[in-house]
Coordinates of N, CA and C and ligand atoms in Angstrom, one line a residue:
X1 N -11.8 14.5 -5.0 CA -10.4 14.5 -4.7 C -9.6 14.4 -6.1
X2 N -8.6 15.2 -6.1 CA -7.7 15.2 -7.3 C -6.4 14.5 -7.1
X3 N -6.2 13.5 -7.8 CA -4.9 12.8 -7.7 C -4.1 13.0 -9.0
X4 N -3.0 13.6 -8.8 CA -2.1 13.9 -10.0 C -1.2 12.8 -10.2
X5 N -1.2 12.2 -11.4 CA -0.3 11.1 -11.6 C 0.3 11.3 -13.0
X6 N 1.6 11.2 -13.1 CA 2.3 11.3 -14.4 C 3.2 10.1 -14.5
X7 N 2.8 9.2 -15.2 CA 3.7 8.0 -15.4 C 4.0 7.8 -16.9
X8 N 5.0 8.6 -17.3 CA 5.3 8.5 -18.7 C 5.8 7.2 -19.1
X9 N 5.6 6.8 -20.3 CA 6.2 5.6 -20.8 C 5.5 4.3 -20.4
X10 N 4.4 4.4 -19.7 CA 3.7 3.1 -19.3 C 2.3 3.1 -19.9
X11 N 2.1 2.2 -20.8 CA 0.8 2.1 -21.5 C 0.0 0.9 -21.0
X12 N 0.7 -0.1 -20.5 CA 0.0 -1.3 -20.1 C -0.4 -2.2 -21.2
X13 N 0.0 -1.7 -22.4 CA -0.4 -2.5 -23.6 C 0.4 -3.8 -23.7
X14 N -0.2 -4.8 -24.3 CA 0.6 -6.0 -24.5 C 1.2 -5.9 -25.9
X15 N 2.5 -5.9 -26.0 CA 3.1 -5.7 -27.3 C 3.5 -7.1 -27.9
X16 N 3.6 -8.1 -27.0 CA 3.9 -9.4 -27.5 C 3.1 -10.4 -26.5
X17 N 3.3 -11.6 -26.7 CA 2.6 -12.6 -25.8 C 2.9 -12.4 -24.4
X18 N 4.1 -12.0 -24.1 CA 4.5 -11.8 -22.7 C 3.9 -10.5 -22.2
X19 N 3.4 -10.4 -21.0 CA 2.8 -9.2 -20.5 C 3.8 -8.2 -20.2
X20 N 3.3 -6.9 -20.0 CA 4.2 -5.8 -19.7 C 5.1 -6.1 -18.5
X21 N 4.5 -6.6 -17.4 CA 5.3 -6.8 -16.2 C 6.3 -7.9 -16.3
X22 N 6.0 -9.0 -17.1 CA 7.0 -10.1 -17.3 C 8.1 -9.6 -18.1
X23 N 7.8 -8.8 -19.2 CA 8.8 -8.3 -20.0 C 9.7 -7.3 -19.3
X24 N 9.1 -6.5 -18.5 CA 9.9 -5.5 -17.7 C 10.9 -6.3 -16.8
X25 N 10.4 -7.4 -16.1 CA 11.3 -8.1 -15.2 C 12.4 -8.8 -16.0
X26 N 12.1 -9.3 -17.2 CA 13.1 -10.0 -18.0 C 14.2 -9.0 -18.4
X27 N 13.8 -7.8 -18.8 CA 14.7 -6.7 -19.2 C 15.7 -6.4 -18.1
X28 N 15.1 -6.4 -16.9 CA 15.9 -6.0 -15.7 C 17.0 -7.1 -15.5
X29 N 16.7 -8.3 -15.7 CA 17.7 -9.4 -15.6 C 18.7 -9.2 -16.7
X30 N 18.3 -8.9 -17.9 CA 19.2 -8.7 -19.0 C 20.2 -7.6 -18.8
X31 N 19.7 -6.6 -18.0 CA 20.6 -5.5 -17.7 C 21.5 -5.8 -16.5
X32 N 21.4 -7.0 -16.0 CA 22.4 -7.4 -15.0 C 21.9 -7.0 -13.6
X33 N 20.6 -6.6 -13.4 CA 20.1 -6.2 -12.1 C 19.5 -7.4 -11.4
X34 N 19.6 -7.4 -10.1 CA 19.0 -8.5 -9.3 C 17.5 -8.4 -9.3
X35 N 16.8 -9.4 -9.8 CA 15.4 -9.3 -9.9 C 14.7 -9.3 -8.5
X36 N 15.4 -9.8 -7.5 CA 14.8 -9.8 -6.1 C 14.7 -8.4 -5.6
X37 N 15.3 -7.5 -6.2 CA 15.1 -6.1 -5.7 C 13.8 -5.5 -6.1
X38 N 13.1 -6.2 -7.1 CA 11.8 -5.7 -7.6 C 10.7 -6.4 -6.9
X39 N 9.9 -5.8 -6.0 CA 8.9 -6.5 -5.3 C 7.8 -7.0 -6.2
X40 N 7.1 -8.1 -5.8 CA 6.0 -8.6 -6.6 C 5.0 -7.6 -7.1
X41 N 4.6 -7.7 -8.4 CA 3.6 -6.8 -8.9 C 4.1 -5.5 -9.3
X42 N 5.4 -5.2 -9.2 CA 6.0 -3.9 -9.6 C 6.7 -4.0 -10.9
X43 N 6.9 -2.8 -11.6 CA 7.7 -2.8 -12.7 C 8.8 -1.7 -12.5
X44 N 9.9 -1.9 -13.1 CA 11.0 -0.9 -13.0 C 10.9 0.2 -14.0
X45 N 11.1 1.4 -13.5 CA 11.2 2.6 -14.4 C 12.4 3.4 -14.2
X46 N 13.0 3.9 -15.2 CA 14.2 4.8 -15.1 C 13.7 6.2 -14.9
X47 N 12.5 6.5 -15.2 CA 12.0 7.8 -15.0 C 11.7 8.1 -13.5
X48 N 11.3 9.3 -13.2 CA 10.9 9.6 -11.8 C 9.5 10.1 -11.9
X49 N 8.5 9.2 -11.8 CA 7.1 9.7 -11.8 C 6.8 10.7 -10.7
X50 N 5.8 11.5 -10.9 CA 5.4 12.5 -9.9 C 4.0 12.0 -9.4
X51 N 3.8 11.9 -8.2 CA 2.5 11.4 -7.7 C 2.1 12.0 -6.4
X52 N 1.0 12.7 -6.4 CA 0.5 13.3 -5.1 C -1.0 13.7 -5.3
X53 N -1.6 14.0 -4.1 CA -2.9 14.5 -4.1 C -2.9 16.0 -4.0
X54 N -3.7 16.7 -4.8 CA -3.8 18.1 -4.7 C -2.7 18.9 -5.3
X55 N -2.4 20.1 -4.8 CA -1.5 21.0 -5.5 C -0.1 20.9 -4.9
X56 N 0.9 21.5 -5.7 CA 2.2 21.6 -5.2 C 2.3 22.9 -4.4
X57 N 2.8 22.9 -3.2 CA 3.0 24.1 -2.4 C 3.9 25.1 -3.1
X58 N 3.7 26.4 -3.0 CA 4.4 27.4 -3.7 C 5.4 28.1 -2.8
X59 N 5.5 27.7 -1.5 CA 6.3 28.5 -0.6 C 7.8 28.5 -1.0
X60 N 8.5 29.5 -0.5 CA 9.9 29.6 -0.7 C 10.6 28.7 0.4
X61 N 11.8 28.2 0.1 CA 12.5 27.4 1.1 C 12.6 28.1 2.4
X62 N 12.7 29.4 2.4 CA 12.9 30.2 3.7 C 11.6 30.2 4.5
X63 N 10.5 29.8 3.9 CA 9.2 29.8 4.7 C 9.0 28.5 5.3
X64 N 9.8 27.5 4.9 CA 9.5 26.1 5.4 C 10.1 25.9 6.8
X65 N 9.4 25.1 7.6 CA 10.0 24.6 8.9 C 9.4 23.3 9.2
X66 N 10.0 22.6 10.2 CA 9.5 21.3 10.6 C 9.4 21.2 12.1
X67 N 8.3 20.8 12.6 CA 8.1 20.6 14.0 C 8.1 19.2 14.4
X68 N 8.8 18.9 15.5 CA 8.8 17.5 16.1 C 8.0 17.7 17.4
X69 N 6.9 16.9 17.6 CA 6.1 17.1 18.8 C 5.3 15.9 19.1
X70 N 4.3 16.0 19.9 CA 3.6 14.9 20.5 C 4.3 14.3 21.7
X71 N 4.5 13.0 21.7 CA 5.0 12.4 22.9 C 6.6 12.5 23.0
X72 N 7.0 13.7 23.2 CA 8.5 14.0 23.3 C 8.7 14.9 24.5
X73 N 9.9 14.9 25.0 CA 10.2 15.7 26.2 C 10.4 17.2 25.8
X74 N 11.0 17.4 24.6 CA 11.4 18.8 24.2 C 10.9 19.0 22.7
X75 N 9.6 19.4 22.6 CA 9.2 19.7 21.2 C 10.0 20.8 20.6
X76 N 10.3 20.8 19.3 CA 11.0 21.9 18.7 C 10.6 22.1 17.3
X77 N 11.0 23.2 16.7 CA 10.7 23.5 15.3 C 12.1 23.9 14.8
X78 N 12.3 23.4 13.5 CA 13.6 23.7 12.9 C 13.4 24.2 11.5
X79 N 14.3 25.2 11.1 CA 14.1 25.7 9.7 C 15.2 25.0 8.8
X80 N 15.2 25.4 7.6 CA 16.0 24.7 6.6 C 17.5 24.8 6.9
X81 N 17.9 26.0 7.3 CA 19.3 26.3 7.6 C 19.8 25.4 8.8
X82 N 18.9 25.3 9.8 CA 19.2 24.5 11.0 C 19.3 23.0 10.6
X83 N 18.4 22.6 9.7 CA 18.4 21.2 9.3 C 19.7 20.9 8.5
X84 N 20.0 21.8 7.6 CA 21.3 21.6 6.8 C 22.5 21.6 7.7
X85 N 22.4 22.3 8.9 CA 23.6 22.3 9.8 C 23.8 21.1 10.6
X86 N 22.8 20.2 10.6 CA 22.9 18.9 11.3 C 23.7 17.9 10.5
X87 N 24.2 16.9 11.2 CA 25.0 15.9 10.5 C 24.1 15.2 9.4
X88 N 24.7 15.2 8.2 CA 23.9 14.7 7.1 C 24.3 13.3 6.7
X89 N 23.4 12.6 6.0 CA 23.8 11.3 5.4 C 23.4 11.4 3.9
X90 N 24.1 10.7 3.1 CA 23.8 10.6 1.7 C 23.6 9.1 1.4
X91 N 22.5 8.6 1.0 CA 22.2 7.2 0.9 C 21.5 6.9 -0.4
X92 N 21.7 5.7 -0.9 CA 21.1 5.3 -2.2 C 20.3 4.1 -2.0
X93 N 19.0 4.2 -2.4 CA 18.1 3.1 -2.3 C 17.0 3.0 -3.3
X94 N 16.3 1.9 -3.3 CA 15.2 1.6 -4.3 C 13.9 2.1 -3.6
X95 N 13.0 2.7 -4.5 CA 11.7 3.1 -4.0 C 10.6 2.5 -4.8
X96 N 9.5 2.2 -4.1 CA 8.4 1.5 -4.6 C 7.1 2.1 -4.4
X97 N 6.4 2.5 -5.4 CA 5.1 3.1 -5.3 C 4.0 2.1 -5.4
X98 N 2.9 2.2 -4.6 CA 1.8 1.3 -4.6 C 1.1 1.3 -6.0
X99 N 1.3 2.3 -6.8 CA 0.7 2.3 -8.2 C 1.6 1.5 -9.2
X100 N 2.6 0.7 -8.6 CA 3.3 -0.3 -9.3 C 4.6 0.1 -9.9
X101 N 5.0 1.3 -9.8 CA 6.4 1.6 -10.3 C 7.4 1.5 -9.2
X102 N 8.6 1.1 -9.6 CA 9.7 1.1 -8.7 C 10.9 1.8 -9.4
X103 N 11.7 2.4 -8.6 CA 12.9 3.1 -9.2 C 14.1 2.7 -8.4
X104 N 15.1 2.2 -9.0 CA 16.3 1.7 -8.3 C 17.3 2.8 -8.1
X105 N 18.1 2.7 -7.1 CA 19.3 3.5 -6.9 C 19.0 5.0 -6.9
X106 N 18.1 5.4 -6.1 CA 17.8 6.9 -6.0 C 18.7 7.3 -4.8
X107 N 19.3 8.5 -5.0 CA 20.3 9.0 -4.0 C 19.7 10.2 -3.3
X108 N 19.6 10.2 -2.0 CA 19.1 11.3 -1.2 C 20.0 11.7 -0.1
X109 N 20.0 13.0 0.2 CA 20.8 13.6 1.3 C 19.8 14.2 2.3
X110 N 20.1 14.0 3.5 CA 19.3 14.6 4.6 C 19.7 14.2 5.9
X111 N 18.8 14.3 6.9 CA 19.1 14.0 8.3 C 18.3 12.8 8.7
X112 N 18.9 11.9 9.4 CA 18.2 10.7 9.8 C 17.1 11.2 10.8
X113 N 15.9 10.6 10.6 CA 14.8 11.0 11.5 C 15.2 10.7 13.0
X114 N 15.9 9.6 13.2 CA 16.2 9.3 14.6 C 17.1 10.3 15.2
X115 N 17.9 11.0 14.4 CA 18.7 12.1 15.0 C 17.9 13.3 15.5
X116 N 16.8 13.6 14.7 CA 15.9 14.6 15.1 C 15.1 14.2 16.4
X117 N 14.8 12.9 16.4 CA 14.0 12.4 17.6 C 14.9 12.3 18.8
X118 N 16.2 12.1 18.6 CA 17.1 12.1 19.8 C 17.1 13.5 20.4
X119 N 17.1 14.5 19.6 CA 17.1 15.9 20.1 C 15.8 16.1 20.9
X120 N 14.7 15.6 20.4 CA 13.4 15.8 21.0 C 13.2 15.0 22.3
X121 N 13.9 13.8 22.4 CA 13.7 12.9 23.5 C 12.3 12.3 23.4
X122 N 12.3 11.1 22.8 CA 11.0 10.4 22.6 C 10.6 9.8 23.9
X123 N 9.3 10.0 24.3 CA 8.8 9.4 25.5 C 8.6 7.9 25.3
X124 N 8.7 7.1 26.5 CA 8.7 5.7 26.4 C 7.3 5.2 25.9
X125 N 6.3 6.0 26.0 CA 4.9 5.6 25.6 C 4.7 5.7 24.0
X126 N 5.6 6.4 23.4 CA 5.5 6.6 21.9 C 5.7 5.3 21.1
X127 N 4.8 4.9 20.2 CA 5.0 3.7 19.5 C 4.8 4.0 18.0
X128 N 4.2 5.1 17.6 CA 4.0 5.4 16.2 C 4.2 6.9 15.9
X129 N 4.3 7.2 14.6 CA 4.5 8.5 14.2 C 3.5 8.9 13.1
X130 N 3.0 10.1 13.2 CA 2.1 10.6 12.1 C 2.9 11.7 11.4
X131 N 3.2 11.5 10.1 CA 3.9 12.5 9.4 C 2.8 13.5 8.8
X132 N 3.0 14.7 9.1 CA 2.0 15.8 8.6 C 2.7 16.6 7.5
X133 N 2.0 16.7 6.4 CA 2.6 17.5 5.3 C 1.7 18.7 4.9
X134 N 2.2 19.5 4.1 CA 1.5 20.7 3.6 C 0.1 20.2 3.1
X135 N -0.9 21.1 3.2 CA -2.3 20.8 2.8 C -2.9 19.6 3.4
X136 N -2.5 19.2 4.6 CA -3.2 18.2 5.4 C -2.9 16.8 5.0
X137 N -2.0 16.5 4.1 CA -1.6 15.1 3.8 C -0.9 14.5 5.1
X138 N -1.4 13.3 5.4 CA -0.8 12.6 6.6 C -0.5 11.2 6.2
X139 N 0.5 10.6 6.9 CA 0.7 9.1 6.8 C 1.3 8.6 8.1
X140 N 0.8 7.4 8.5 CA 1.2 6.9 9.7 C 2.3 5.8 9.5
X141 N 3.1 5.6 10.5 CA 4.2 4.7 10.4 C 4.7 4.3 11.9
X142 N 5.0 3.0 12.1 CA 5.5 2.6 13.4 C 6.9 3.4 13.7
X143 N 7.1 3.7 14.9 CA 8.3 4.4 15.3 C 9.5 3.7 14.9
X144 N 9.5 2.4 15.0 CA 10.7 1.6 14.6 C 11.0 1.7 13.1
X145 N 10.0 1.9 12.3 CA 10.2 2.0 10.8 C 10.7 3.4 10.4
X146 N 10.5 4.4 11.2 CA 11.0 5.7 10.8 C 12.3 6.1 11.5
X147 N 12.8 5.2 12.3 CA 14.0 5.4 13.0 C 15.1 4.4 12.6
X148 N 15.0 3.9 11.4 CA 16.0 3.0 10.9 C 17.2 3.8 10.5
X149 N 18.3 3.1 10.1 CA 19.5 3.8 9.6 C 19.3 4.3 8.2
X150 N 18.1 4.3 7.6 CA 17.8 4.8 6.3 C 16.8 5.9 6.3
X151 N 15.8 5.8 7.2 CA 14.7 6.8 7.1 C 15.2 8.2 7.4
X152 N 14.9 9.1 6.4 CA 15.5 10.4 6.6 C 14.5 11.5 6.2
X153 N 14.9 12.7 6.8 CA 14.2 13.9 6.3 C 15.2 14.5 5.3
X154 N 14.8 14.4 4.0 CA 15.7 14.6 2.9 C 15.5 16.0 2.3
X155 N 16.6 16.6 1.9 CA 16.5 17.9 1.2 C 17.3 18.0 -0.1
X156 N 18.0 16.8 -0.4 CA 18.6 16.8 -1.7 C 18.3 15.4 -2.4
X157 N 18.1 15.5 -3.7 CA 18.0 14.3 -4.5 C 19.1 14.4 -5.6
X158 N 19.9 13.3 -5.7 CA 21.0 13.3 -6.7 C 21.9 14.5 -6.5
X159 N 22.1 15.0 -5.3 CA 23.0 16.1 -5.1 C 22.5 17.5 -5.4
X160 N 21.2 17.5 -5.7 CA 20.6 18.8 -6.0 C 19.4 19.0 -5.0
X161 N 19.0 20.3 -4.7 CA 17.8 20.5 -3.9 C 16.7 19.7 -4.5
X162 N 15.8 19.1 -3.7 CA 14.7 18.3 -4.2 C 13.7 19.3 -4.9
X163 N 13.4 18.9 -6.1 CA 12.4 19.7 -6.9 C 11.1 19.8 -6.1
X164 N 10.4 20.9 -6.3 CA 9.2 21.1 -5.5 C 8.2 20.0 -5.8
X165 N 8.1 19.6 -7.1 CA 7.1 18.5 -7.4 C 7.4 17.2 -6.7
X166 N 8.7 17.0 -6.4 CA 9.0 15.8 -5.7 C 9.1 16.0 -4.1
X167 N 8.5 17.1 -3.7 CA 8.4 17.2 -2.2 C 9.4 18.3 -1.6
X168 N 10.1 19.0 -2.5 CA 11.0 20.0 -2.0 C 10.3 21.2 -1.4
X169 N 10.9 21.9 -0.4 CA 12.3 21.7 -0.1 C 12.7 20.5 0.8
X170 N 11.7 19.9 1.5 CA 12.1 18.8 2.4 C 11.0 17.8 2.4
X171 N 11.3 16.5 2.3 CA 10.4 15.4 2.3 C 11.0 14.3 3.2
X172 N 10.1 13.4 3.6 CA 10.5 12.2 4.2 C 10.9 11.1 3.2
X173 N 11.8 10.3 3.4 CA 12.1 9.1 2.6 C 12.3 7.9 3.5
X174 N 11.4 7.0 3.3 CA 11.4 5.7 4.0 C 11.4 4.6 3.0
X175 N 12.6 4.1 2.5 CA 12.6 3.3 1.3 C 12.0 1.9 1.5
X176 N 11.9 1.3 2.7 CA 11.5 -0.1 2.8 C 10.0 -0.2 2.8
X177 N 9.2 0.9 2.8 CA 7.8 0.8 2.7 C 7.3 1.4 1.4
X178 N 6.1 1.2 1.0 CA 5.5 1.8 -0.2 C 5.7 3.3 0.0
X179 N 5.9 4.0 -1.2 CA 6.4 5.4 -1.1 C 5.3 6.4 -0.6
X180 N 4.1 6.0 -0.5 CA 3.1 6.9 0.1 C 3.4 7.2 1.6
X181 N 4.3 6.3 2.2 CA 4.7 6.5 3.6 C 5.8 7.6 3.7
X182 N 6.2 8.1 2.5 CA 7.3 9.1 2.5 C 6.6 10.5 2.1
X183 N 6.2 11.2 3.2 CA 5.5 12.5 2.9 C 6.4 13.5 2.2
X184 N 5.8 14.1 1.1 CA 6.5 15.2 0.5 C 6.0 16.5 1.3
X185 N 6.8 17.5 1.2 CA 6.5 18.8 1.9 C 6.2 18.6 3.3
X186 N 6.9 17.7 4.0 CA 6.7 17.4 5.4 C 6.8 18.6 6.3
X187 N 5.9 18.8 7.2 CA 5.9 20.0 8.1 C 6.0 19.6 9.6
X188 N 5.5 18.4 9.9 CA 5.7 18.0 11.3 C 5.6 16.5 11.5
X189 N 6.3 16.1 12.5 CA 6.3 14.7 12.9 C 5.8 14.6 14.3
X190 N 4.7 13.8 14.4 CA 4.0 13.7 15.7 C 4.1 12.3 16.3
X191 N 4.7 12.3 17.4 CA 4.9 11.0 18.1 C 3.6 10.6 18.9
X192 N 3.1 9.4 18.6 CA 1.8 9.0 19.1 C 1.9 7.7 19.9
X193 N 0.9 7.4 20.8 CA 1.0 6.1 21.5 C 0.0 5.1 20.9
X194 N -0.4 5.4 19.6 CA -1.2 4.4 18.9 C -1.1 4.7 17.4
X195 N -1.5 3.7 16.6 CA -1.4 3.8 15.1 C -2.6 4.5 14.6
X196 N -2.5 5.8 14.2 CA -3.6 6.6 13.7 C -3.6 6.6 12.2
X197 N -4.6 6.2 11.5 CA -4.6 6.1 10.1 C -4.4 7.5 9.4
X198 N -3.5 7.6 8.4 CA -3.3 8.9 7.7 C -4.2 9.0 6.5
X199 N -3.9 9.8 5.6 CA -4.7 10.1 4.4 C -5.1 8.9 3.6
X200 N -4.1 8.2 3.0 CA -4.4 7.0 2.2 C -4.9 5.8 3.1
X201 N -4.4 5.8 4.3 CA -4.8 4.7 5.2 C -6.3 4.8 5.5
X202 N -6.8 6.0 5.6 CA -8.3 6.1 5.9 C -9.0 5.7 4.6
X203 N -8.4 5.8 3.5 CA -9.0 5.5 2.2 C -8.7 4.0 1.7
X204 N -8.4 3.2 2.6 CA -8.3 1.7 2.3 C -6.9 1.2 2.1
X205 N -5.9 2.1 2.2 CA -4.5 1.6 2.0 C -4.0 1.0 3.3
X206 N -3.0 0.1 3.2 CA -2.5 -0.6 4.3 C -2.0 0.3 5.4
X207 N -2.1 -0.1 6.7 CA -1.6 0.6 7.8 C -0.1 0.5 7.8
X208 N 0.5 -0.6 7.2 CA 1.9 -0.7 7.2 C 2.6 -0.6 5.9
X209 N 2.2 -1.3 4.8 CA 2.7 -1.1 3.5 C 4.0 -1.7 3.1
X210 N 4.2 -3.0 3.4 CA 5.5 -3.6 3.0 C 5.4 -4.1 1.6
X211 N 6.2 -3.5 0.6 CA 6.0 -3.8 -0.8 C 6.4 -5.2 -1.1
X212 N 7.3 -5.8 -0.3 CA 7.7 -7.2 -0.7 C 6.7 -8.3 -0.3
X213 N 5.7 -7.9 0.4 CA 4.5 -8.9 0.6 C 3.2 -8.2 0.1
X214 N 3.4 -7.2 -0.7 CA 2.2 -6.6 -1.4 C 1.1 -6.1 -0.4
X215 N 1.5 -5.5 0.7 CA 0.6 -4.9 1.6 C 0.0 -3.6 1.1
X216 N -0.8 -3.7 0.0 CA -1.3 -2.5 -0.6 C -2.5 -2.0 0.1
X217 N -3.4 -2.9 0.4 CA -4.7 -2.4 1.0 C -5.0 -3.1 2.4
X218 N -6.1 -2.6 3.0 CA -6.5 -3.2 4.3 C -6.6 -4.7 4.1
X219 N -6.0 -5.5 5.0 CA -6.2 -6.9 5.0 C -5.1 -7.6 4.2
X220 N -4.3 -6.9 3.4 CA -3.2 -7.5 2.7 C -2.1 -8.1 3.6
Ligands
LIG301 N1 2.4 15.5 0.9 C1 2.3 14.4 0.1 N2 3.2 13.5 0.1 C2 3.1 12.4 -0.6 C3 2.0 12.1 -1.4 C4 1.0 13.1 -1.4 O1 -0.1 13.0 -2.1 N3 1.1 14.3 -0.7 N4 1.9 11.0 -2.2 C5 2.8 9.9 -1.8 C6 2.9 8.9 -2.9 S1 1.5 7.9 -3.1 C7 4.0 8.7 -3.5 S2 4.2 7.4 -4.6 C8 5.2 9.6 -3.4 C9 5.6 10.1 -4.8 O2 6.7 10.9 -4.7 P1 7.3 11.5 -6.1 O3 6.2 12.3 -6.6 O4 8.5 12.2 -5.7 O5 7.6 10.3 -7.0 O6 4.9 10.7 -2.5 C10 4.2 10.3 -1.4 N5 4.1 11.5 -0.6
LIG302 MO1 2.4 6.1 -4.3

């Protein structure tokens, strides 16, 4: 398995008696930021690390589409133009990767997942969602966590189309869970009546992934 990870500027070296993480947290306070925004065991970066398994898809935005299916009344498939025609939200939030970087105030534009689900008509038996992305990446999430007023199918970052390395043309963004729950290059959302482990979840990562209580692995 090939995991591509680019975390510039992080060496983990101890430059003084204080460890990297303590120093990073101290700098955050000095910058006037609320330290409670940084979950335990995380460090703040101003960069935007790129992290994924395998290759970056090479398709053109016109070739992309998204299916909503599984336990819904009206399964449908939507292309990028149709997605862009839906009511959009632009929201700013902090993101947290299980490899310990956090980034504050990232701004995304897209459609709330719950608006897509409303169109599909979620059956009463649905309790979880499996996000399916290009090349077979999957991640599982409770229905309630992907239908918040923040969870979105995003097509812009900082007012520009999402770069392909960051999941463009379209990715999921669910800010309150570790960022592996936010599938890049998302292609379908499957409503399920049980919690089915996705790619990292099968490999020992938490079924839920709350960064504020460090639910990194099974049993956390
Ligand atoms: N399709 C796909 N989505 C993915 C991943 C992946 O490997 N494949 N990695 C996840 C992980 S672990 C993280 S931290 C974020 C990274 O997003 P970024 O590269 O835009 O920072 O994407 C998530 N979504
Ligand atoms: Mo991650």
